[in-house]
JSON list of C-alpha atoms in Angstrom, two decimals:
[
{"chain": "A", "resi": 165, "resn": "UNK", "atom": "CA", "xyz": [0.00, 0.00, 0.00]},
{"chain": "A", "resi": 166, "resn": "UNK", "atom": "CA", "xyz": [1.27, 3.40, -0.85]},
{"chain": "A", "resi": 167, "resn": "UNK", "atom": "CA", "xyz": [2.59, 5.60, 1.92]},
{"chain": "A", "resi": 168, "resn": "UNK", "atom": "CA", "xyz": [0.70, 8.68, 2.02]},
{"chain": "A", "resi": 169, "resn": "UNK", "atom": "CA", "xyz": [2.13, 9.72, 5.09]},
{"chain": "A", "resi": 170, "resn": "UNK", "atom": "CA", "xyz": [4.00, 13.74, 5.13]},
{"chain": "A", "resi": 171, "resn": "UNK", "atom": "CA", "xyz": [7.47, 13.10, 5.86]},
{"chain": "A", "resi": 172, "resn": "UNK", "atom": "CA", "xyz": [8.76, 16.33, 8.55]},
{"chain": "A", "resi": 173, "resn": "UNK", "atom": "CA", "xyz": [12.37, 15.97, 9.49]},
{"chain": "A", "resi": 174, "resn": "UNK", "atom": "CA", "xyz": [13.42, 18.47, 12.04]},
{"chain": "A", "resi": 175, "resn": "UNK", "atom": "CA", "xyz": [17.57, 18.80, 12.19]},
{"chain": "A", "resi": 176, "resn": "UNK", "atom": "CA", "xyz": [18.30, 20.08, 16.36]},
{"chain": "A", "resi": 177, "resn": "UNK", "atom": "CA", "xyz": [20.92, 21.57, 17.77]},
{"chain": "A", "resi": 178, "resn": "UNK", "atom": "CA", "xyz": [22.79, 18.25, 19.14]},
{"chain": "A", "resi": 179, "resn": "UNK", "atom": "CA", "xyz": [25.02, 16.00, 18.19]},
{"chain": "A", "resi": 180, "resn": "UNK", "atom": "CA", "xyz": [28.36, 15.69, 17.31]},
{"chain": "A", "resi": 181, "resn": "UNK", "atom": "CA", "xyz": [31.41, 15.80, 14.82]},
{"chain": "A", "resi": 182, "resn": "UNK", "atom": "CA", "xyz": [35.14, 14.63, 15.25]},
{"chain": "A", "resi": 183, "resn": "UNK", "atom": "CA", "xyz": [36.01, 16.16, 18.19]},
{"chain": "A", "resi": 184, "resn": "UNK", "atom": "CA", "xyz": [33.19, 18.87, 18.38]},
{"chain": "A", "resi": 185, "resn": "UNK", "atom": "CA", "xyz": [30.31, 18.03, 20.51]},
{"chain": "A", "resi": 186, "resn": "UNK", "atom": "CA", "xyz": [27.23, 20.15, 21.17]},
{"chain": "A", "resi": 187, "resn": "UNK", "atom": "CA", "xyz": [27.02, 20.44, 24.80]},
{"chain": "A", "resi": 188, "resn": "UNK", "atom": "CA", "xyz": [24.32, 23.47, 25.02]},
{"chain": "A", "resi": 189, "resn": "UNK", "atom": "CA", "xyz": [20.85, 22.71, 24.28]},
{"chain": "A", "resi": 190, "resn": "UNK", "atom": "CA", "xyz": [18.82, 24.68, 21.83]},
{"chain": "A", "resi": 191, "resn": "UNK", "atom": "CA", "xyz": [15.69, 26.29, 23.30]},
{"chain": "A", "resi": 192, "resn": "UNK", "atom": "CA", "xyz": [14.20, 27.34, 20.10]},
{"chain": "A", "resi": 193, "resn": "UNK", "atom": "CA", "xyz": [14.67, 23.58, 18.88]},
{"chain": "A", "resi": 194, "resn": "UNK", "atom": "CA", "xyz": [12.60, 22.22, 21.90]},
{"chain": "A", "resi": 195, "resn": "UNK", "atom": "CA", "xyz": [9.75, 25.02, 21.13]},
{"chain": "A", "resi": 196, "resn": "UNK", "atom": "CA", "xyz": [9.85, 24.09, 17.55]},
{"chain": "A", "resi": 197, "resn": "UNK", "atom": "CA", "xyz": [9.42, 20.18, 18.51]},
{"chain": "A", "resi": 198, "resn": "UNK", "atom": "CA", "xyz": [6.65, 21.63, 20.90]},
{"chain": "A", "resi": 199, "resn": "UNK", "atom": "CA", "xyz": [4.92, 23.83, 18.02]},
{"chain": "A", "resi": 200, "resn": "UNK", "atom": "CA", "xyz": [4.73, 21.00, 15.73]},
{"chain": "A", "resi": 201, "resn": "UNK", "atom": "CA", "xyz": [3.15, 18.30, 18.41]},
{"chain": "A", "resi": 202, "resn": "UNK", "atom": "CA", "xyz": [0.55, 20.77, 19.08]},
{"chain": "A", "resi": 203, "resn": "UNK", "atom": "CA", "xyz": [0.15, 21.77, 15.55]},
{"chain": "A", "resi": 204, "resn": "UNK", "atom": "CA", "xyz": [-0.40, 18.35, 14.48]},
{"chain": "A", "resi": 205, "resn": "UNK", "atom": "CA", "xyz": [-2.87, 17.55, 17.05]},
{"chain": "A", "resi": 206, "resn": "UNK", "atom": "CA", "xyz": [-5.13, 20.44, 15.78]},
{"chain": "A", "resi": 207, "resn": "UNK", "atom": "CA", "xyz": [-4.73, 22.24, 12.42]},
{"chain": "A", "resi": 208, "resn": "UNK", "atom": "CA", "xyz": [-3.23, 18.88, 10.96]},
{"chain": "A", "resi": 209, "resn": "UNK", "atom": "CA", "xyz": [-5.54, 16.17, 13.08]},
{"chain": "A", "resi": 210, "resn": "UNK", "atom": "CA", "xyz": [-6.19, 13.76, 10.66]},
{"chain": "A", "resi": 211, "resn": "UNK", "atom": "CA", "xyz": [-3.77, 14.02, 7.89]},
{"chain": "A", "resi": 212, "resn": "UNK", "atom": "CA", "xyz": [-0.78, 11.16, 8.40]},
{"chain": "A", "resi": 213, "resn": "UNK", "atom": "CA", "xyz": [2.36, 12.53, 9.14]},
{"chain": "A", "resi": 214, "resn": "UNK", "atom": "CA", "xyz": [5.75, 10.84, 10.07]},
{"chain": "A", "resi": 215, "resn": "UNK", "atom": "CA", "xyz": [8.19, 13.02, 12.34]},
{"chain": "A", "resi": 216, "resn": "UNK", "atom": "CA", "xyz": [11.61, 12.56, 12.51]},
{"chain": "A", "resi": 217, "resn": "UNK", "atom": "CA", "xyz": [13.52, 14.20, 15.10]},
{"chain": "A", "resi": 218, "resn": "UNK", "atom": "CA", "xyz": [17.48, 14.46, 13.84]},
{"chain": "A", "resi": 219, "resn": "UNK", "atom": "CA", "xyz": [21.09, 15.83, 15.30]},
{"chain": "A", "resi": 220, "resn": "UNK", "atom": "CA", "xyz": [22.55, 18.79, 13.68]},
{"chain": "A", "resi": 221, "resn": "UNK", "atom": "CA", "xyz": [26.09, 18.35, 14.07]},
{"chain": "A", "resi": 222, "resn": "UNK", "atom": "CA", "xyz": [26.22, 14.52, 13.66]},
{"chain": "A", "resi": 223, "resn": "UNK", "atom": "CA", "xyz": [24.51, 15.09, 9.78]},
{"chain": "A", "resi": 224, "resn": "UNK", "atom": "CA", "xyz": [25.13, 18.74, 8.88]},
{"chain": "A", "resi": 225, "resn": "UNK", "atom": "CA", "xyz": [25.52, 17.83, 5.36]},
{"chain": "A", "resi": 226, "resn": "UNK", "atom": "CA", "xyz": [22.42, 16.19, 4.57]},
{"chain": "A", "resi": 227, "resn": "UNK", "atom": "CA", "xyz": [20.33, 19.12, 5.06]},
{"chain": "A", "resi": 228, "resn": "UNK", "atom": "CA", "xyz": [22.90, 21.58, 3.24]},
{"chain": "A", "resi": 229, "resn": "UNK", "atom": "CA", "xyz": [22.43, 20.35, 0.54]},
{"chain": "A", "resi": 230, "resn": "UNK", "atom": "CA", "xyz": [18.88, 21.38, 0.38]},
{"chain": "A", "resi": 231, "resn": "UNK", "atom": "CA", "xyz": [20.03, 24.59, 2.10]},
{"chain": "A", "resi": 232, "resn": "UNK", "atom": "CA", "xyz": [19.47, 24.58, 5.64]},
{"chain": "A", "resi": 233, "resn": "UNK", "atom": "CA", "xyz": [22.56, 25.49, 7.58]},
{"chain": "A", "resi": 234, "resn": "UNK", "atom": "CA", "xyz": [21.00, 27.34, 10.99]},
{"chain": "A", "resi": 235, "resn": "UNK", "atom": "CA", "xyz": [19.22, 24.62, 13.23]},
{"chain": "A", "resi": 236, "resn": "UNK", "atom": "CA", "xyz": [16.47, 24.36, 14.43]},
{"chain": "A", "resi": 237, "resn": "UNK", "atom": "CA", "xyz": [15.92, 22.99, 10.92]},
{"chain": "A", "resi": 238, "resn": "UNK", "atom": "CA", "xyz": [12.44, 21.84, 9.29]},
{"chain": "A", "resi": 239, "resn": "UNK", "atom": "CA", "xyz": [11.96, 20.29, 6.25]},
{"chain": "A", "resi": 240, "resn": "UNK", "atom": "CA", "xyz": [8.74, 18.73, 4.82]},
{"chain": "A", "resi": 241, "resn": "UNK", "atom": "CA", "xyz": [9.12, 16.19, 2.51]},
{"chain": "A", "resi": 242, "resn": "UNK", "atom": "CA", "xyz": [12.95, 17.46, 1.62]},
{"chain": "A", "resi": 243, "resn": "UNK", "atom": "CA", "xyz": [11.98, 20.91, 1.60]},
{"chain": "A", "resi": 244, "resn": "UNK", "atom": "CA", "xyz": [13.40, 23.19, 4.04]},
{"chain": "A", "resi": 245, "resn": "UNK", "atom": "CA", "xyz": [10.38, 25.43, 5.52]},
{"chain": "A", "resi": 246, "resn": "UNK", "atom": "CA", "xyz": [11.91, 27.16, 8.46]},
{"chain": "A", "resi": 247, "resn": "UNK", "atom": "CA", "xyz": [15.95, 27.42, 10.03]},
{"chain": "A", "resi": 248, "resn": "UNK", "atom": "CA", "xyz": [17.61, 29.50, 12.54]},
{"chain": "A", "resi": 249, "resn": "UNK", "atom": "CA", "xyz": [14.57, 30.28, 14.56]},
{"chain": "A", "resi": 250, "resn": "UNK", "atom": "CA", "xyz": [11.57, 28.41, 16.51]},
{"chain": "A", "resi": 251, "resn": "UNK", "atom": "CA", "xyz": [8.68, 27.43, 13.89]},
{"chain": "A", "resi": 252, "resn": "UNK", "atom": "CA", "xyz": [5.56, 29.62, 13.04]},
{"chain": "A", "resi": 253, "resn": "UNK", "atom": "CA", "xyz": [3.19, 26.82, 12.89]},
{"chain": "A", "resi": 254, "resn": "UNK", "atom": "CA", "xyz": [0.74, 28.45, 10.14]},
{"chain": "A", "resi": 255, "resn": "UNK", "atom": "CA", "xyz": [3.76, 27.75, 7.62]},
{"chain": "A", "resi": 256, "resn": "UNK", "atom": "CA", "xyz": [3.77, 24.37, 8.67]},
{"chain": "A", "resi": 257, "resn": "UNK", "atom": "CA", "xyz": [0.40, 23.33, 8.47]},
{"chain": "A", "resi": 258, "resn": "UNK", "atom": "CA", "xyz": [0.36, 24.88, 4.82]},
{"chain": "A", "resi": 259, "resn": "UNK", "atom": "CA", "xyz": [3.61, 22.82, 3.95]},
{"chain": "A", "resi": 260, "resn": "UNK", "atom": "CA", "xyz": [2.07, 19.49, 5.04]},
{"chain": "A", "resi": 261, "resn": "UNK", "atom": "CA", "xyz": [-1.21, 20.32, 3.16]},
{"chain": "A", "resi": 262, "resn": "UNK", "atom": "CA", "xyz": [0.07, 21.22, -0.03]},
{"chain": "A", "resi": 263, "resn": "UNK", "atom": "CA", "xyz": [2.56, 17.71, 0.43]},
{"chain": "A", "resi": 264, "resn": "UNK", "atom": "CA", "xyz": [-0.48, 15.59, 1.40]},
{"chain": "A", "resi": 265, "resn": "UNK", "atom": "CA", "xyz": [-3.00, 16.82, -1.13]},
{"chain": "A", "resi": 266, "resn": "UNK", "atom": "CA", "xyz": [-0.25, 16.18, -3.85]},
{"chain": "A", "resi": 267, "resn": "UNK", "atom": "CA", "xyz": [-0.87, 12.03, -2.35]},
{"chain": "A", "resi": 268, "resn": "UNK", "atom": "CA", "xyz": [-4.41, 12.46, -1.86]},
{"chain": "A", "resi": 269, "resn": "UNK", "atom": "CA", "xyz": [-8.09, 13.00, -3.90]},
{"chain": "A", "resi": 270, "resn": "UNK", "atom": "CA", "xyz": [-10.89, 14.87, -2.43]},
{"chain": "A", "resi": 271, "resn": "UNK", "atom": "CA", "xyz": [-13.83, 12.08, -2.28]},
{"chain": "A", "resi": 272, "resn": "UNK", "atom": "CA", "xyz": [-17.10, 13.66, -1.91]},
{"chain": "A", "resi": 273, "resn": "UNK", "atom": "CA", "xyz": [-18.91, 16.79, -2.38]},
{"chain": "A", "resi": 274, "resn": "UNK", "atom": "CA", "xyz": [-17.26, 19.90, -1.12]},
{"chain": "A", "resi": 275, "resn": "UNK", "atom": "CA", "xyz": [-17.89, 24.02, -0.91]},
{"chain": "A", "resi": 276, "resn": "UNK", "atom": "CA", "xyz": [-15.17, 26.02, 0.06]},
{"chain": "A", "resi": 277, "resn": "UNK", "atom": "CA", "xyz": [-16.22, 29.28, 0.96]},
{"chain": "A", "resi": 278, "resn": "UNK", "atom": "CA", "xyz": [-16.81, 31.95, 3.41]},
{"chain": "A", "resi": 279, "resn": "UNK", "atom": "CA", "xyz": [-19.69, 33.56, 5.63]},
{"chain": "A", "resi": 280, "resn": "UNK", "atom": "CA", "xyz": [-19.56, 37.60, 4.24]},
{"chain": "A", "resi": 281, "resn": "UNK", "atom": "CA", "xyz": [-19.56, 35.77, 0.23]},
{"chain": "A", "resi": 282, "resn": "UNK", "atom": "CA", "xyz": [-23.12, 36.43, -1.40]},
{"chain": "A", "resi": 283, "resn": "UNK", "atom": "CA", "xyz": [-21.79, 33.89, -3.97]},
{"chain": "A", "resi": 284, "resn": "UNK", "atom": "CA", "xyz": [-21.09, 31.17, -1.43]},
{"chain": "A", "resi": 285, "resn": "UNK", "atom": "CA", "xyz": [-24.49, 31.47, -0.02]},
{"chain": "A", "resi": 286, "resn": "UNK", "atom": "CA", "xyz": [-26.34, 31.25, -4.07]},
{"chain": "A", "resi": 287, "resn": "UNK", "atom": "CA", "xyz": [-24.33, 28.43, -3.98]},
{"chain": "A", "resi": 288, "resn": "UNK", "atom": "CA", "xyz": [-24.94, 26.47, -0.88]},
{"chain": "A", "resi": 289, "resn": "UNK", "atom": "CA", "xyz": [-28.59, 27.59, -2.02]},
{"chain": "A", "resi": 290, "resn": "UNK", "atom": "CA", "xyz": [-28.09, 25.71, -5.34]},
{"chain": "A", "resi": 291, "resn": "UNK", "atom": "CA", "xyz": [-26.62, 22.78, -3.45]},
{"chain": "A", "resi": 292, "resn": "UNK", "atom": "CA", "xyz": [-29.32, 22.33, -0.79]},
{"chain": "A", "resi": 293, "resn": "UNK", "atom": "CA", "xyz": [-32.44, 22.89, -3.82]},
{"chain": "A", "resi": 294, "resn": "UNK", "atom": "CA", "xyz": [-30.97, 19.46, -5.40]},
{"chain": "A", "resi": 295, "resn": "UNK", "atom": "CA", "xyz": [-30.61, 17.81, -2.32]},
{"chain": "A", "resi": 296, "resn": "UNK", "atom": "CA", "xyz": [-27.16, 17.86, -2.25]},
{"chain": "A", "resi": 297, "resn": "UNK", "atom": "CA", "xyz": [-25.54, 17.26, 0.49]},
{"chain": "A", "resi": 298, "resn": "UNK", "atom": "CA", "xyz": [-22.02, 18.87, 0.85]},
{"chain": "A", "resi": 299, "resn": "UNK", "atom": "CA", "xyz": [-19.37, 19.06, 3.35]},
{"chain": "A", "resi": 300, "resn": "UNK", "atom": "CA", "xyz": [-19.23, 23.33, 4.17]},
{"chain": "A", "resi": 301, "resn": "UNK", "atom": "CA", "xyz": [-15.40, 24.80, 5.12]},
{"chain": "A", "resi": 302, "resn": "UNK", "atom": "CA", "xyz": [-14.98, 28.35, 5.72]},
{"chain": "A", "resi": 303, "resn": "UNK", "atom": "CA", "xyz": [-12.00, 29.40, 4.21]},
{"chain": "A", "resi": 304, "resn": "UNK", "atom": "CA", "xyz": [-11.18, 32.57, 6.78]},
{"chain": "A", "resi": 305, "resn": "UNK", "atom": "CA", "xyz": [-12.18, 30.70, 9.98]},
{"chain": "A", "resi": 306, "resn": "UNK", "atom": "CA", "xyz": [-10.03, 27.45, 9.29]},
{"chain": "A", "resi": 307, "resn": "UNK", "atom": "CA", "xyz": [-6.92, 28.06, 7.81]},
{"chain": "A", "resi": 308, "resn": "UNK", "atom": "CA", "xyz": [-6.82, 24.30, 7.08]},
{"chain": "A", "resi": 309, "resn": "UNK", "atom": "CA", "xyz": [-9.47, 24.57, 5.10]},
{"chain": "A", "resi": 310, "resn": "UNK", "atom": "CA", "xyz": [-8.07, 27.96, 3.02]},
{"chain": "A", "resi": 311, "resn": "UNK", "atom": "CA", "xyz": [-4.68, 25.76, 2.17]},
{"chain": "A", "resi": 312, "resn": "UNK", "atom": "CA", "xyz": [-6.22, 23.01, 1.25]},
{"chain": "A", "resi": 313, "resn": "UNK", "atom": "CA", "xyz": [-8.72, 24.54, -1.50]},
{"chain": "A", "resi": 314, "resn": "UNK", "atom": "CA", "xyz": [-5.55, 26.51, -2.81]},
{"chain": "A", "resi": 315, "resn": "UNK", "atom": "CA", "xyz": [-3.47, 23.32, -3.08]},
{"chain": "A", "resi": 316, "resn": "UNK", "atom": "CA", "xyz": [-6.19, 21.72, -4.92]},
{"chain": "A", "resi": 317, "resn": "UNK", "atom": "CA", "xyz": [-7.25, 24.51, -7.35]},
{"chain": "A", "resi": 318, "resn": "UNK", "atom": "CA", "xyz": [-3.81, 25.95, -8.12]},
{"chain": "A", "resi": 319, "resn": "UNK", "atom": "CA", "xyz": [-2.78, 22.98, -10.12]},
{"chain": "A", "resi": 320, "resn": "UNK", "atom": "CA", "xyz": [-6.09, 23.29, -12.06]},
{"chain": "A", "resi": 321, "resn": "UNK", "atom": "CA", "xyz": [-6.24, 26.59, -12.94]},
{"chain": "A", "resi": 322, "resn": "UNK", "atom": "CA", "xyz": [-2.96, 27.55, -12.84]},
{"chain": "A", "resi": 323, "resn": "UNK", "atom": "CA", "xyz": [-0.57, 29.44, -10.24]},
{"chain": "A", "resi": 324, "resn": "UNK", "atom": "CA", "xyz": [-0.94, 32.71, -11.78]},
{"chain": "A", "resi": 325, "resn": "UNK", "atom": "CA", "xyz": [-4.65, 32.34, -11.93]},
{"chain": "A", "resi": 326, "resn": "UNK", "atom": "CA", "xyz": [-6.29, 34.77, -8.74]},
{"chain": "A", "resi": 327, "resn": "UNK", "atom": "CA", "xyz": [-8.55, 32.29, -6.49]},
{"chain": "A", "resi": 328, "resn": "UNK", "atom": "CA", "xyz": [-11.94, 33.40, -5.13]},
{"chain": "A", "resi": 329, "resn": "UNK", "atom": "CA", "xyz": [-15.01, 31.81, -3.32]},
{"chain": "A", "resi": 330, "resn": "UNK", "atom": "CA", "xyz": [-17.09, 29.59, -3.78]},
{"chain": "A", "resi": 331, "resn": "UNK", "atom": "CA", "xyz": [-14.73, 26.48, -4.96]},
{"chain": "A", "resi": 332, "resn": "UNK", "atom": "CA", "xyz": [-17.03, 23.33, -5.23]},
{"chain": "A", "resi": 333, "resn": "UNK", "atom": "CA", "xyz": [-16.37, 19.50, -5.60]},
{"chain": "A", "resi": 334, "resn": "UNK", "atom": "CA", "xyz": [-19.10, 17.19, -6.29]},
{"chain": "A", "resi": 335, "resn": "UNK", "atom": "CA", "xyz": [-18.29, 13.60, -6.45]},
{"chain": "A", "resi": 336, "resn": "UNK", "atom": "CA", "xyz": [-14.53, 14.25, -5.34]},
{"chain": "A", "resi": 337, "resn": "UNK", "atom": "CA", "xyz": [-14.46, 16.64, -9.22]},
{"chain": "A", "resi": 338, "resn": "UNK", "atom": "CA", "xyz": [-13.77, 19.83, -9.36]},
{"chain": "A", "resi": 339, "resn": "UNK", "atom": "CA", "xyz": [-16.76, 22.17, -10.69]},
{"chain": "A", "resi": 340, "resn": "UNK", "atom": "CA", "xyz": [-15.01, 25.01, -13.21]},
{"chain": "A", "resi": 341, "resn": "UNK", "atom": "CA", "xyz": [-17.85, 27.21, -13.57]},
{"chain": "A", "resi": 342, "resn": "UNK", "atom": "CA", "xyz": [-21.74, 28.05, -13.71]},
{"chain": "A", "resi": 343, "resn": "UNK", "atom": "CA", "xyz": [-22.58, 26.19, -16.88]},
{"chain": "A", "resi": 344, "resn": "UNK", "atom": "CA", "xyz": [-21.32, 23.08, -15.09]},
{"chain": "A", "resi": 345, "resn": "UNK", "atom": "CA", "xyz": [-22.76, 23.67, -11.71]},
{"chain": "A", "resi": 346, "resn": "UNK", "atom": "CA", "xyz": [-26.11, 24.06, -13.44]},
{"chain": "A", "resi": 347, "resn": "UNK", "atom": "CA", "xyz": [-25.75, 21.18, -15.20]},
{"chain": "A", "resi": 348, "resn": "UNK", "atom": "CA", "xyz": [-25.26, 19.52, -11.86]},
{"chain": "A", "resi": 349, "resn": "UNK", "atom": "CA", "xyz": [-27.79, 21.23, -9.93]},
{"chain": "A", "resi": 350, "resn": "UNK", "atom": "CA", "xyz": [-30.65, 21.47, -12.80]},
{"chain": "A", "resi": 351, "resn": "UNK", "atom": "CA", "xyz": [-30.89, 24.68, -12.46]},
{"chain": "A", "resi": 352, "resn": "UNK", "atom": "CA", "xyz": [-29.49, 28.20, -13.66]},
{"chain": "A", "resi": 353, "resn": "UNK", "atom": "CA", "xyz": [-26.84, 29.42, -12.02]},
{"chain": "A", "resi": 354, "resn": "UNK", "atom": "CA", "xyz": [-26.48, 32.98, -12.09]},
{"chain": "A", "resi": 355, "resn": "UNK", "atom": "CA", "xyz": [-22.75, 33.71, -12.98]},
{"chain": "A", "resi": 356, "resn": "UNK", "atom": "CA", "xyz": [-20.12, 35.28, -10.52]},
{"chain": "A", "resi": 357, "resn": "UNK", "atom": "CA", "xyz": [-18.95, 38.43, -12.33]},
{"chain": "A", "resi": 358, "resn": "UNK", "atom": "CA", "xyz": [-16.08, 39.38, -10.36]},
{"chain": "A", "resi": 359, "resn": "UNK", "atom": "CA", "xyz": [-11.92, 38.85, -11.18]},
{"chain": "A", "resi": 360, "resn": "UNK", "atom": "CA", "xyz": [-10.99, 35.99, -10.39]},
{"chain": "A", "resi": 361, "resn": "UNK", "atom": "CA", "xyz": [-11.73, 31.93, -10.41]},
{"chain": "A", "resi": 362, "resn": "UNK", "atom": "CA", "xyz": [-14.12, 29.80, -8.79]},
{"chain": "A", "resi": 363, "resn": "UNK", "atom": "CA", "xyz": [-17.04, 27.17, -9.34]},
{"chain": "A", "resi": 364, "resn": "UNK", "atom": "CA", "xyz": [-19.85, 29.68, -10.09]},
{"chain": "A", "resi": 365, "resn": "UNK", "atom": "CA", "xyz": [-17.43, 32.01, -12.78]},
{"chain": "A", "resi": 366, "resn": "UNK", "atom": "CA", "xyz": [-18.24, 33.31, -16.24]},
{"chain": "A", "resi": 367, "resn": "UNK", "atom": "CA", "xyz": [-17.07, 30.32, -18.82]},
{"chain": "A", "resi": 368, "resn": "UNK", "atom": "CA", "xyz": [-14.06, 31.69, -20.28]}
]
């Protein structure tokens, strides 16, 4: 079975080398171990993660060469994220979404959206007049829920393309625009006319 599991390797400020040894421990290492417990048992609950905790000074070259030099070092699936300081755990939690969505599909029927969006609430209207029921995530409220409809749409519409609310999935597929959300919901959909992408935009 594949391993779908986020790989976070976190390089401390131990270890040793020849004849150097670290002998003072790193306070900003144990806070960054600390930060990503917590972190994992809230904004990430649920998502599969392995944790690795490493020594510095007995590996120092391994994580050069993906440039981190200034422990407390984290990386997330090879990437360093954060060195030289403890972790700010909203850039972690949007590393190890964008990793795990990249191993994972959205099953299901999804709206991504927020509470002060008119368009979110024609579309949850939509949704509910076909009987549709839909998992609801509120983009501003759960920043869990903002990374992961970014890491799914990006690679859709493109990384230059500007992201807006509603973003729907119905049957774990992404809905593009109006036409197809009426098609879906048997109904007209009235068109969102603003900038930007999501499901209830102006076919292009």
């Amino acid at each position: 079975m594949e391993n779908r599991a986020v790989q976070i390797t976190v390089y401390r400020w131990a270890g040793h080398w020849g004849p150097f040894r670290v002998r003072i421990p790193c306070g900003e290492c144990s806070l960054t171990k600390d930060v990503i417990l917590d972190t994992l048992d809230n904004e990430l609950e649920g998502i599969p993660v392995e944790l690795e905790m490493r020594d510095w000074l007995s590996q120092w070259w391994k994580p050069l060469i993906k440039g981190g030099w200034h422990a407390p070092i984290v990386m997330v699936e090879g990437r360093v994220i954060s060195q030289g300081h403890a972790l700010n755990r909203g850039v972690l939690t949007q590393a190890v979404i964008e990793s795990y969505d990249l191993k994972s599909t959205l099953e299901g029927n999804h709206l991504f959206g927020k509470s002060n969006c008119p368009h979110c609430v024609r579309a949850k209207g939509y949704l509910d007049n076909a009987a549709i029921d839909y998992q609801y995530h509120d983009v501003i409220h759960s920043p869990r829920a903002l990374y992961e409809m970014l890491a799914r749409v990006k690679p859709i519409v493109g990384p230059k393309t500007p992201i807006t609310v509603p973003q729907i999935w119905i049957e774990g597929l992404y809905v593009g625009g109006a036409d197809e959300l009426s098609d879906i919901v048997a109904q007209p959909v009235e068109a969102n006319p603003e900038r930007g992408q999501c499901s209830i935009s102006k076919k292009s």
